[in-house]
Short mmCIF file of C-alpha atoms in Angstrom, two decimals:
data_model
loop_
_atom_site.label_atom_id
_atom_site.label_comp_id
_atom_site.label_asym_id
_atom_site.label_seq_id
_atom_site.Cartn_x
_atom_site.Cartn_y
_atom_site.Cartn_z
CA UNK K 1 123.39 78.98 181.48
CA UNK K 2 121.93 80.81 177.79
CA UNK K 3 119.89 78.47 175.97
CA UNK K 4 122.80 77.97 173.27
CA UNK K 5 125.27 76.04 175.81
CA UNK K 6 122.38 73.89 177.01
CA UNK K 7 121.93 72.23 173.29
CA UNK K 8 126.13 72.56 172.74
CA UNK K 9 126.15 70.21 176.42
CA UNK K 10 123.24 68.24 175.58
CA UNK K 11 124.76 67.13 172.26
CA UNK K 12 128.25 66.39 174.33
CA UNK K 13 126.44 64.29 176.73
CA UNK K 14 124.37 62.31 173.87
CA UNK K 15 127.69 61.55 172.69
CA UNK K 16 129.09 60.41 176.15
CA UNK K 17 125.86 58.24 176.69
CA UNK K 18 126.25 54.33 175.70
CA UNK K 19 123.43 52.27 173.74
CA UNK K 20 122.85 50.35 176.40
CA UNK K 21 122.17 53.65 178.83
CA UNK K 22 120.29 55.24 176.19
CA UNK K 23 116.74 55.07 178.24
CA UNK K 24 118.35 57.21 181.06
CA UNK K 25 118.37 59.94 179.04
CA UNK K 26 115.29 61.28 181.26
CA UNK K 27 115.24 64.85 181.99
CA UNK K 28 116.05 65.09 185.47
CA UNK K 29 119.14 63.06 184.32
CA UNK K 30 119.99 65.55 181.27
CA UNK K 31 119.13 68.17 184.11
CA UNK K 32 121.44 66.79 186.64
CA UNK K 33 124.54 66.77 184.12
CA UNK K 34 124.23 69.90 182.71
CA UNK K 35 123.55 71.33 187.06
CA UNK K 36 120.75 73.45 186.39
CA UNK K 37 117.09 73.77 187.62
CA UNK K 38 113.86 72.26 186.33
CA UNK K 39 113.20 76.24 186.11
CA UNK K 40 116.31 77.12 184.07
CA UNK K 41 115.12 74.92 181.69
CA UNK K 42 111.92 75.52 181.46
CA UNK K 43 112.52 79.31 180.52
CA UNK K 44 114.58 78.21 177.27
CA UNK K 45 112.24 74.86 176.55
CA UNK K 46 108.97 73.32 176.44
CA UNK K 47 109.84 70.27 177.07
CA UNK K 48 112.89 67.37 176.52
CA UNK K 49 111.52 66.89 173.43
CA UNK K 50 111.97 70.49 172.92
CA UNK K 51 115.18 70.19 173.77
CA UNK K 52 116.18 67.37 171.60
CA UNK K 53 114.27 68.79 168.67
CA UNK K 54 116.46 72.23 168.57
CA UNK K 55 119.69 70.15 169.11
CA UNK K 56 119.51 67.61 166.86
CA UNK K 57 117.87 69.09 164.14
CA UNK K 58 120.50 71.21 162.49
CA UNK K 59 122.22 68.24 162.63
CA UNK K 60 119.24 66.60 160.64
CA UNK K 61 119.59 69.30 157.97
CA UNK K 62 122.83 68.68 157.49
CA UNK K 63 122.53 65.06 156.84
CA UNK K 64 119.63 65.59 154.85
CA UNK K 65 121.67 68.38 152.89
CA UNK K 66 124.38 65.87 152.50
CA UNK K 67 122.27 63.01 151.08
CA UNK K 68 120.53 65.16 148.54
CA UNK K 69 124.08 65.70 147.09
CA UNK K 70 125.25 62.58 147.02
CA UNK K 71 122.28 60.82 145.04
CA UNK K 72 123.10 62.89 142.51
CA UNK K 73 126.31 61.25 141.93
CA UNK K 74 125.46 57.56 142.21
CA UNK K 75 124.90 55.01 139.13
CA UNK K 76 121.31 53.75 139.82
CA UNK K 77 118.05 53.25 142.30
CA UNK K 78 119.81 50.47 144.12
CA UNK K 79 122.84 52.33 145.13
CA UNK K 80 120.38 55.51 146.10
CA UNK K 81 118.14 53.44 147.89
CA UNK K 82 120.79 51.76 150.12
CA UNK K 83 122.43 55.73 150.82
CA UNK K 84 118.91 56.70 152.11
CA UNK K 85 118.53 53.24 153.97
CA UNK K 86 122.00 53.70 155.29
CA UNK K 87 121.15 53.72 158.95
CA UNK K 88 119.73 50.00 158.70
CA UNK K 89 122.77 48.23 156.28
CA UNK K 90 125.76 49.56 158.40
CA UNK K 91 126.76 48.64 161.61
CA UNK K 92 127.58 52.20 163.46
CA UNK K 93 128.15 52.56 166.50
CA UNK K 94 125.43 53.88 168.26
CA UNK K 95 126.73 55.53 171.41
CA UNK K 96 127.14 59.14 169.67
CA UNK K 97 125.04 60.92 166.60
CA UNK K 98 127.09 59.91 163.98
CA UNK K 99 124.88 58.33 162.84
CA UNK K 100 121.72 60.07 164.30
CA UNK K 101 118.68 57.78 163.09
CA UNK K 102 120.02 54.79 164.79
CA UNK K 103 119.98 56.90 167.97
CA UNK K 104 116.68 57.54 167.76
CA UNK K 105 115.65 54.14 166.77
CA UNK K 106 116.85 53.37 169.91
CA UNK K 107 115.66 56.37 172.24
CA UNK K 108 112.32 55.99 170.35
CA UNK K 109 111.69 51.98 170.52
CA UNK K 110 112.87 51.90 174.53
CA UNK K 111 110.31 54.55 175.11
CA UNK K 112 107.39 52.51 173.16
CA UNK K 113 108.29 49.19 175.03
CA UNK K 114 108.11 51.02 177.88
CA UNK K 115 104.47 52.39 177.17
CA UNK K 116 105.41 55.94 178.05
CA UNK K 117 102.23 57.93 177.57
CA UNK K 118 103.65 60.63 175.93
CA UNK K 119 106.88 59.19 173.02
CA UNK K 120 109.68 61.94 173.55
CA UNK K 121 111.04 61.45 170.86
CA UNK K 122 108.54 61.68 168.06
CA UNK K 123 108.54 64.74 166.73
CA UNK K 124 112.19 64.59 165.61
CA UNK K 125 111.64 61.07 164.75
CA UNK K 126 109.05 62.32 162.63
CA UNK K 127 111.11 64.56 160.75
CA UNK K 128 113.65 61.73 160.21
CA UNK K 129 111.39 60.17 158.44
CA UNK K 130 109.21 62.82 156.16
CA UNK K 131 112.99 63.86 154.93
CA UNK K 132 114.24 60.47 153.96
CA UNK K 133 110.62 59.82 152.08
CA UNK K 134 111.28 63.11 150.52
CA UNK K 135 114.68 61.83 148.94
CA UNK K 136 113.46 58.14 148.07
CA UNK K 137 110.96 60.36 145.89
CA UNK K 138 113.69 62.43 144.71
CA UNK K 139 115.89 59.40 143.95
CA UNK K 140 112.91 57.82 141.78
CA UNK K 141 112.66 60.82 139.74
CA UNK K 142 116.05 61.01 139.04
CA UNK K 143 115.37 57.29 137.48
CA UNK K 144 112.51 58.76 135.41
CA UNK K 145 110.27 56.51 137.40
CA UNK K 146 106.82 57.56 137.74
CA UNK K 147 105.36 58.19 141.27
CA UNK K 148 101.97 57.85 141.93
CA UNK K 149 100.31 57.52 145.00
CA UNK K 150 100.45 53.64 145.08
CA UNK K 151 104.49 53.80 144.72
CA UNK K 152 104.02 56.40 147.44
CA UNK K 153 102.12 53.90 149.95
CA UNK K 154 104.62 51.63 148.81
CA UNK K 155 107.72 53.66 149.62
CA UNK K 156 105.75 54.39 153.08
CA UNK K 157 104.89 50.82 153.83
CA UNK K 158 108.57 50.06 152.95
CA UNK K 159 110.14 52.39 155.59
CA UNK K 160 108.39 51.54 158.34
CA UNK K 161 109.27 47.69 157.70
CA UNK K 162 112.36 48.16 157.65
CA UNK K 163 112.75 50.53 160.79
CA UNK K 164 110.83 48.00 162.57
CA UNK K 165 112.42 44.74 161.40
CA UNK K 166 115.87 46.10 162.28
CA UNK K 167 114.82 47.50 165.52
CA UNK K 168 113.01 44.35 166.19
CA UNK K 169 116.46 42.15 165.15
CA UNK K 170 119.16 44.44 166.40
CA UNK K 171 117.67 46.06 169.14
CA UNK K 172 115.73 43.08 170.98
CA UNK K 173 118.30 40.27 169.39
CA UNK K 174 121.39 41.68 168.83
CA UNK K 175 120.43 40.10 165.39
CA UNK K 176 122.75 41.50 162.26
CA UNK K 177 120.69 42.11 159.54
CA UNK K 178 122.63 44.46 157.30
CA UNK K 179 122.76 41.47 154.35
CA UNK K 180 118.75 40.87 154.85
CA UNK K 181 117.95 44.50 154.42
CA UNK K 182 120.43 45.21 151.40
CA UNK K 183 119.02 42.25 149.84
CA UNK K 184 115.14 43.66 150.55
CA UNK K 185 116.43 46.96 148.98
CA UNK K 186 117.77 45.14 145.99
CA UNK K 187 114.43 42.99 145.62
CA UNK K 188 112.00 46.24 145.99
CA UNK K 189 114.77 48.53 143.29
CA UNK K 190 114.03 45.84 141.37
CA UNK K 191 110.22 45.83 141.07
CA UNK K 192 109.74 49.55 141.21
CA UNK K 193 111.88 49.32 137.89
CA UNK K 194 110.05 46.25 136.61
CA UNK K 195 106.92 47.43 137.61
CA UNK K 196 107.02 51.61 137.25
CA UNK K 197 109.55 52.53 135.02
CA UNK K 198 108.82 50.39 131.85
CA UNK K 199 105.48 52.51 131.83
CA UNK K 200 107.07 55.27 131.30
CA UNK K 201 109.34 54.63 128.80
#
């Protein structure tokens, strides 16, 4: 099998695989639906990681592509911020990439309960993240608000709250919080504005 049918079936088999199966996604299972050997793969990829990495991140690009084209066109922070946040106000459906961040909140967070020693899915998650902090910089710029390394932190500090207190809610509770979450987005808008923005003008 060439190395560009393993992503193409890898990516059809993410989207066959349910939220609640999402922790099977082991490689001997990946291995055993897509019939080839531990040695097969291992000529194309490092590792599952590897794997997931060079199928899913076009995919990234793309969305990332997308969102720096659409901030462009909306009124103010607010409505920026909750486009970037996206993944934690909307309710997808998380058993294909649609919506690709909430799949990896979920591959990622059943690995870390799990205490793997090595997180899978970390490198891509990674790169989730260092491209939406790229836009929420982008977004403040277009709102002439200053960034400084304390907004920075802030912005930072921000994400990961938010990735954690809807993984924490949805995940573990089945908790909704798309209403909580809008409204933290509309409270922090509104004190990067009070707080960065005035100084500037």
């Amino acid at each position: 099998m060439k190395k560009e049918e393993i992503i193409q079936k890898t990516i059809e088999f993410i989207n066959e695989t349910k939220e609640n199966k999402i922790d099977s996604l082991t490689l001997n299972v990946i291995l055993k639906h897509l019939g080839i050997s531990k040695g097969s793969f291992y000529y194309h990829f490092k590792s599952k990681d590897d794997l997931l990495f060079q199928a899913i991140n076009p995919l990234i690009k793309n969305q990332t592509q997308e969102f720096k084209q659409n901030i462009k066109k909306l009124n103010n922070l607010k409505e920026q911020f909750l486009l970037l946040f996206e993944p934690f106000v909307i309710d997808p459906n998380n058993d294909n990439l649609k919506h690709i961040e909430n799949f990896y909140i979920n591959l990622f967070f059943k690995e870390y309960t799990n205490q793997s020693k090595f997180l899978n899915t970390k490198k891509l998650y990674t790169k989730i993240k260092n491209d939406r902090k790229s836009l929420l910089i982008q977004a403040l710029k277009y709102n002439d608000i200053k960034v400084d390394k304390k907004l920075t932190t802030l912005i930072e500090f921000v994400d990961i709250t938010m990735m954690f207190y809807y993984w924490s809610n949805k995940i573990l509770y089945n908790k909704q919080t798309n209403n909580e979450i809008a409204d933290l987005i509309d409270m922090l808008c509104n004190l990067i504005e009070k707080q960065y923005k005035n100084k500037t003008n």
